[in-house]
PDB file of C-alpha atoms in Angstrom:
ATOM      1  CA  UNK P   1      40.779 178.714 114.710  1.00  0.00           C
ATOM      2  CA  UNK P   2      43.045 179.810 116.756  1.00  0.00           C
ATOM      3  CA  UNK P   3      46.200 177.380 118.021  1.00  0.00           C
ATOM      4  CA  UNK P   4      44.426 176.237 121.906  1.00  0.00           C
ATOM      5  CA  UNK P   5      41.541 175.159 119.579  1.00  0.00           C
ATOM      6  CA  UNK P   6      43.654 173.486 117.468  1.00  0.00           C
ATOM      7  CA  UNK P   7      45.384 171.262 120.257  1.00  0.00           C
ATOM      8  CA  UNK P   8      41.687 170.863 121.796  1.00  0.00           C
ATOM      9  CA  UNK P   9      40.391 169.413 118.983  1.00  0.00           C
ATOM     10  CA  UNK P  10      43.575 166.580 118.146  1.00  0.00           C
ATOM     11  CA  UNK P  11      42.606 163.025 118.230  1.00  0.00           C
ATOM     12  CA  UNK P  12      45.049 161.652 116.268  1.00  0.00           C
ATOM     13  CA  UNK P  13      48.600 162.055 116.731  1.00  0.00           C
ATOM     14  CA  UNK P  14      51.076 161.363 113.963  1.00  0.00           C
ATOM     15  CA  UNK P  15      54.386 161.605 114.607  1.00  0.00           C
ATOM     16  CA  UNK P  16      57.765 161.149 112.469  1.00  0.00           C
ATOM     17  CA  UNK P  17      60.817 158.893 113.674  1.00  0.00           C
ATOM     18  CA  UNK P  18      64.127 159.869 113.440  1.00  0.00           C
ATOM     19  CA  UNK P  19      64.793 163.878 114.331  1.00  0.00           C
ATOM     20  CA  UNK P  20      61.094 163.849 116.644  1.00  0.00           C
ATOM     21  CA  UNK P  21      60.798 160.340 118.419  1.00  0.00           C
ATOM     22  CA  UNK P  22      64.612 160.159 118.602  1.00  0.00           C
ATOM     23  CA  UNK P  23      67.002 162.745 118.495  1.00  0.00           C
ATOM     24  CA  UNK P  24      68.442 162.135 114.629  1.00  0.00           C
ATOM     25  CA  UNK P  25      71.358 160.902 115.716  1.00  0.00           C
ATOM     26  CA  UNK P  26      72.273 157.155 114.412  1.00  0.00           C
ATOM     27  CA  UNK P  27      74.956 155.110 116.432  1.00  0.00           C
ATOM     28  CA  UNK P  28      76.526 153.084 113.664  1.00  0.00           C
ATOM     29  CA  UNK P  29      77.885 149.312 115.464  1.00  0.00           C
ATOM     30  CA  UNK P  30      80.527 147.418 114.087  1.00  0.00           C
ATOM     31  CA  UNK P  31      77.474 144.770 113.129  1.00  0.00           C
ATOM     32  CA  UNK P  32      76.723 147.320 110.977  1.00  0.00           C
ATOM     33  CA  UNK P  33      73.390 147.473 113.299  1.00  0.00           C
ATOM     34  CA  UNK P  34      72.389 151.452 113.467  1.00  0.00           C
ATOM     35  CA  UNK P  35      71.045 152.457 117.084  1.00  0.00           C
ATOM     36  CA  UNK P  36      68.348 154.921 118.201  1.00  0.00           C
ATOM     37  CA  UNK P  37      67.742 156.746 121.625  1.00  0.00           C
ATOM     38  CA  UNK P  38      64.360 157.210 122.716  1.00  0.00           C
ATOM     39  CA  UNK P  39      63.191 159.475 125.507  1.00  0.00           C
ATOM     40  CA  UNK P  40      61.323 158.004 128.197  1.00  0.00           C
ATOM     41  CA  UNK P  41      59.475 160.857 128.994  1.00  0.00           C
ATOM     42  CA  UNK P  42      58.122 160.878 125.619  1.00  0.00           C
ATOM     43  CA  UNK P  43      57.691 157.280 126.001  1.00  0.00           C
ATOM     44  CA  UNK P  44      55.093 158.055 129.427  1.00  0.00           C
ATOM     45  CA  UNK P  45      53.343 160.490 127.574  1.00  0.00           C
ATOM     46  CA  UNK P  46      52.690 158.264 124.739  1.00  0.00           C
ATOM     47  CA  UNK P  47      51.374 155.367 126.386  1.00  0.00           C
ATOM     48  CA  UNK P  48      49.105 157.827 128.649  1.00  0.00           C
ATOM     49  CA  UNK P  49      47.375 159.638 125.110  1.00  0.00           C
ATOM     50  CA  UNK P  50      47.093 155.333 124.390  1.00  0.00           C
ATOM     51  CA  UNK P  51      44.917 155.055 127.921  1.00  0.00           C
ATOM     52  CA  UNK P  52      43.134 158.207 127.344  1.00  0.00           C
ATOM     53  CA  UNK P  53      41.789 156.572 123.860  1.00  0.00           C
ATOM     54  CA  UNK P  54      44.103 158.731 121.380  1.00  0.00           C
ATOM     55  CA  UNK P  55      45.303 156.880 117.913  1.00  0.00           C
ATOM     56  CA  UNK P  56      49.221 157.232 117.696  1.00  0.00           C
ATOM     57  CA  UNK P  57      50.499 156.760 114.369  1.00  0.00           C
ATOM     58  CA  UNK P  58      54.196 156.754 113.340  1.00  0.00           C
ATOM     59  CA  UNK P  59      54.962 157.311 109.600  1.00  0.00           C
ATOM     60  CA  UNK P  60      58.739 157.276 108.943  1.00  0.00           C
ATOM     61  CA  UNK P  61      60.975 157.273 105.574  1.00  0.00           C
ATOM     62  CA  UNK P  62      62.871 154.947 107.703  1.00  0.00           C
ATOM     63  CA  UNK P  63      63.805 151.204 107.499  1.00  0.00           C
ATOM     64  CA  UNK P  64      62.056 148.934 110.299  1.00  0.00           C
ATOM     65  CA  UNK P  65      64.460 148.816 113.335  1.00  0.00           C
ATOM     66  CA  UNK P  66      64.020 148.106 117.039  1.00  0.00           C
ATOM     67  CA  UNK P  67      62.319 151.252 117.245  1.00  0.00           C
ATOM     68  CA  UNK P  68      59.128 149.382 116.556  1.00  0.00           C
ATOM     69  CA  UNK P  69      59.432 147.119 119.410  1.00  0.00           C
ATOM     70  CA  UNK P  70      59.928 149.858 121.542  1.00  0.00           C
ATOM     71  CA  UNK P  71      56.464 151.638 120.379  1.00  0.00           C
ATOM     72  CA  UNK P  72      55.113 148.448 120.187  1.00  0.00           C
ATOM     73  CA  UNK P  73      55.680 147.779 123.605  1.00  0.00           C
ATOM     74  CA  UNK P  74      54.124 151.419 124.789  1.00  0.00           C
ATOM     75  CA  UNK P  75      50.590 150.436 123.074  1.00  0.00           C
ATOM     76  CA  UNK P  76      51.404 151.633 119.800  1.00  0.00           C
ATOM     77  CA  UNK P  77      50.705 149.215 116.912  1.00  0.00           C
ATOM     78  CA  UNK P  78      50.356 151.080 114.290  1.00  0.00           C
ATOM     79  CA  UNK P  79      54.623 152.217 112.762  1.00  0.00           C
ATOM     80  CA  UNK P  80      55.036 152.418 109.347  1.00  0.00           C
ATOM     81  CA  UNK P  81      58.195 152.366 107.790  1.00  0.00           C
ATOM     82  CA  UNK P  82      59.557 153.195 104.363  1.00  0.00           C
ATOM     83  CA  UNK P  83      57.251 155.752 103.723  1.00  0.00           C
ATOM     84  CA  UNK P  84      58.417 157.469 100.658  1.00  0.00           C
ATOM     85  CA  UNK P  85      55.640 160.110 100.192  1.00  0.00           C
ATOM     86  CA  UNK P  86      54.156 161.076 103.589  1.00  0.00           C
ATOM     87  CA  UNK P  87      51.933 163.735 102.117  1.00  0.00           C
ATOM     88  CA  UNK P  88      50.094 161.069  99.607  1.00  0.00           C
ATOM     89  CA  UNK P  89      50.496 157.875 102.724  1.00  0.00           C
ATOM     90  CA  UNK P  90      48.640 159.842 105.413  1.00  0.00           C
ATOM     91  CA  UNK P  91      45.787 161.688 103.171  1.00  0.00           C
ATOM     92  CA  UNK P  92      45.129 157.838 101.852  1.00  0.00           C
ATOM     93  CA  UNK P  93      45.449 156.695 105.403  1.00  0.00           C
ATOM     94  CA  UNK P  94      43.101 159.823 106.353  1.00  0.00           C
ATOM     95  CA  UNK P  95      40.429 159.167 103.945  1.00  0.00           C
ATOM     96  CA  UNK P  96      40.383 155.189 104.473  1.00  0.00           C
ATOM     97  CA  UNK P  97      39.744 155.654 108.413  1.00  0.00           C
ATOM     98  CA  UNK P  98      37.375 158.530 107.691  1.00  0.00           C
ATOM     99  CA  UNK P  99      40.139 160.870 110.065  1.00  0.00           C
ATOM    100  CA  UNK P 100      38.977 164.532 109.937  1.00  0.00           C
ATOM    101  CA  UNK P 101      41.881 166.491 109.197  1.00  0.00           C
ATOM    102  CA  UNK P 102      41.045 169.247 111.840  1.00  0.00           C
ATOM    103  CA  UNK P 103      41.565 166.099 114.606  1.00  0.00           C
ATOM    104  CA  UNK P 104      45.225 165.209 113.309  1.00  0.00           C
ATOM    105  CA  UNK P 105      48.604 167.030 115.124  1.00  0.00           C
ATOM    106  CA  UNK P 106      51.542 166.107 112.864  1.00  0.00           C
ATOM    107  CA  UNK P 107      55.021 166.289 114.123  1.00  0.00           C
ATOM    108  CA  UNK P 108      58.454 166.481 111.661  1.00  0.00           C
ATOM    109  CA  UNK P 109      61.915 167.798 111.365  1.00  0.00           C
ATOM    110  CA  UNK P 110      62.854 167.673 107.676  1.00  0.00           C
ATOM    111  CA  UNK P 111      62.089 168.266 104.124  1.00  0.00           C
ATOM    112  CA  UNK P 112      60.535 165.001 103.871  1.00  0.00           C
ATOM    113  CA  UNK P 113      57.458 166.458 106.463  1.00  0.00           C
ATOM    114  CA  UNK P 114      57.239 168.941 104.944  1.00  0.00           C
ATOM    115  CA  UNK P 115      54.357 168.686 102.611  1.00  0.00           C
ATOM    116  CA  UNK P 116      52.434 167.089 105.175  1.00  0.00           C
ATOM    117  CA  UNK P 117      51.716 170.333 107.409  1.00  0.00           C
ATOM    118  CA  UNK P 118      49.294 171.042 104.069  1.00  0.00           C
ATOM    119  CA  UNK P 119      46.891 168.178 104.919  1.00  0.00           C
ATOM    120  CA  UNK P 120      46.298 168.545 108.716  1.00  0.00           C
ATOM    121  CA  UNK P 121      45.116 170.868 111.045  1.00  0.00           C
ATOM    122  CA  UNK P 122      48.191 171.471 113.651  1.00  0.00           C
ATOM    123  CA  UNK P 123      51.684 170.855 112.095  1.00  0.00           C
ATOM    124  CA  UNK P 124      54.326 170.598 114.734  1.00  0.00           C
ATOM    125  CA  UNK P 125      58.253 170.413 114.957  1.00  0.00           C
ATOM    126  CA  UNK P 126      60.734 170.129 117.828  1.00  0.00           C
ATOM    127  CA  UNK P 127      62.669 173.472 118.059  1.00  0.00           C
ATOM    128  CA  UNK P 128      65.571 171.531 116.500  1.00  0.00           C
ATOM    129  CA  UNK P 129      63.989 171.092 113.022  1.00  0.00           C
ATOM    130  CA  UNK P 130      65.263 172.695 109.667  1.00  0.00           C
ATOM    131  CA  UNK P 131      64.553 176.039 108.892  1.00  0.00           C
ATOM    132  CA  UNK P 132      62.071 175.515 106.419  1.00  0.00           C
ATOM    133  CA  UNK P 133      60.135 173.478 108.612  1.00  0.00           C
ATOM    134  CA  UNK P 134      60.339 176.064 111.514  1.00  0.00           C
ATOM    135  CA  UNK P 135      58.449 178.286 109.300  1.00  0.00           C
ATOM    136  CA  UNK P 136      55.669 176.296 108.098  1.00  0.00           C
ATOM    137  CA  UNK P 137      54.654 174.988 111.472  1.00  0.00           C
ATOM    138  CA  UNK P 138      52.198 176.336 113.284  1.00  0.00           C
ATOM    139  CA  UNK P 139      53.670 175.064 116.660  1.00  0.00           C
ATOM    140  CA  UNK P 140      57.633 174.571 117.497  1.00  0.00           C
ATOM    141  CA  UNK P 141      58.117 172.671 121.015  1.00  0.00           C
ATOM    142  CA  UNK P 142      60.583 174.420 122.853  1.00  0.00           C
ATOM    143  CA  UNK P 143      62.294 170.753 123.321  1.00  0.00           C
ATOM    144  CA  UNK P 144      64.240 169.543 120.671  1.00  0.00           C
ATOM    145  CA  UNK P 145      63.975 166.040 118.933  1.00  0.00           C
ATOM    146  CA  UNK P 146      64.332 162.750 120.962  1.00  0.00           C
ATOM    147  CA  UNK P 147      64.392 165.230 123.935  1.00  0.00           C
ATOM    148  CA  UNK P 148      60.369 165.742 125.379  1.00  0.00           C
ATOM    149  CA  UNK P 149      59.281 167.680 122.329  1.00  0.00           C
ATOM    150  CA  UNK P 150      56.971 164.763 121.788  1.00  0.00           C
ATOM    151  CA  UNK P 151      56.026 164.889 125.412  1.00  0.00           C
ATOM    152  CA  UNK P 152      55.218 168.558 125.027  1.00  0.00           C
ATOM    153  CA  UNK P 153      52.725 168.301 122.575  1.00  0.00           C
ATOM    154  CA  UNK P 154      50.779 165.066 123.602  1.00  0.00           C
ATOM    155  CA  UNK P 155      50.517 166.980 127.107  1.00  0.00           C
ATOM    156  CA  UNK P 156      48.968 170.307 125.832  1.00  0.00           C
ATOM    157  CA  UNK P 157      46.421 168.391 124.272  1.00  0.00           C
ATOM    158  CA  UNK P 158      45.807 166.135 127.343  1.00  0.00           C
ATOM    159  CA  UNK P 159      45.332 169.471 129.240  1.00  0.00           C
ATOM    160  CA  UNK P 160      43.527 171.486 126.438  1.00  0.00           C
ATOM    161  CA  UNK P 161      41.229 168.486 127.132  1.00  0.00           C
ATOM    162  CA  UNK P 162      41.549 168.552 131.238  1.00  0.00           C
ATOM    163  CA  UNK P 163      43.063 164.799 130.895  1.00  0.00           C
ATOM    164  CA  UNK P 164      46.227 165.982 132.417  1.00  0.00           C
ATOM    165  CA  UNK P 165      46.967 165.500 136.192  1.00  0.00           C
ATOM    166  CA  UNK P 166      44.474 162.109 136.464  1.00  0.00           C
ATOM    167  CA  UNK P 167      46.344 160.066 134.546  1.00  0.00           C
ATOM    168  CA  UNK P 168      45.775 156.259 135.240  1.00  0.00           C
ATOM    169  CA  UNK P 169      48.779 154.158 136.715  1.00  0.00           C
ATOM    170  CA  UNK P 170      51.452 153.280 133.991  1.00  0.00           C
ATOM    171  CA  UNK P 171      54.328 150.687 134.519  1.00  0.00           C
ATOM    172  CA  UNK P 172      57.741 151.728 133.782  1.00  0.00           C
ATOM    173  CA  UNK P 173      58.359 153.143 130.333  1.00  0.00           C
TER     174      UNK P 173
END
C-alpha cells in the first residue's frame, strides 16, 4: 500500500502529547505548576477531523494537566494519561473498539512511541523527533512538534479524502 493510500484510509487518529501536540518544552512556575504551549492551528485542524466524524485519541506517558481541558474543549474526550506501555494500551484499546489497524495514523517523538509504529498502519513524527523514530516512521511532517506537524497530517487525510476546502464553520480555537 503505498503512503496516499495509507492517509486515505485513516479514521482514527492517535496522537502523543508532549514533543507532537506541544512542542516538548515544559515551563516550570514557581507553583511548581509545569506549562504547555499548544498550537492553534493544530487546534483548528483537530476540531475540523472532530466535525468530519474522525475519532481523536491522545495517549500520553504524561501526568493529567490542563492540556486536557484544552482538547477537551476542541471535541476531544477521549486523553489518556499515564500511559506506561503505549504499544500494549492502544492494541487493547484497538481490539476492544474493534479499530482496524490499517484505519489508525499514529503520531510520536520518542522512544516511548516507538513500539507503537509496529501495530498501526501509518506511523508519523514531527521532523523534530529522535533519530530512531525518524527512521521507523513511515511519514515525518516537515513541521516540528507543537508547531502544525499535527495540522499537517490531519489535513492530508482530510484531502486524501476531498474533505479539505468545505470545512464547516468553527469558533475560535
Amino acid at each position: 500500500m503505498d503512503l496516499l493510500q495509507r492517509f486515505q484510509k485513516v479514521r482514527v487518529f492517535m496522537f502523543d502529547v508532549d514533543g507532537v501536540l506541544t512542542n516538548g518544552d515544559l515551563l516550570v512556575l514557581e507553583s511548581g505548576e509545569m506549562a504547555r504551549t499548544m498550537n492553534t492551528r493544530d487546534g483548528y485542524a483537530l476540531q475540523l477531523a472532530v466535525k468530519h466524524g474522525y475519532r481523536i485519541i491522545i495517549v500520553s506517558g504524561s501526568a493529567p494537566s490542563a492540556v486536557q481541558l484544552r482538547l477537551n474543549r476542541l471535541g476531544i474526550d477521549e486523553v489518556h494519561f499515564q500511559v506506561k506501555d503505549k504499544k500494549a494500551f492502544i492494541e487493547n484499546l484497538m481490539k476492544d473498539r474493534g479499530i482496524p489497524a490499517d484505519e489508525v495514523l499514529f503520531m510520536g517523538d520518542d522512544m516511548p512511541d516507538l513500539p507503537v509504529f509496529d501495530s498501526i498502519s501509518l506511523s508519523c513524527c514531527p521532523l523534530d523527533a529522535a533519530i530512531d523514530v525518524q527512521r521507523a516512521a513511515k511519514f515525518i511532517s516537515g513541521l516540528p512538534g507543537g508547531r502544525g506537524c499535527v495540522r499537517e497530517v490531519i489535513e492530508k487525510v482530510l484531502r486524501a479524502n476531498d474533505q479539505w476546502g468545505n470545512e464547516p464553520l468553527i469558533a475560535s480555537t
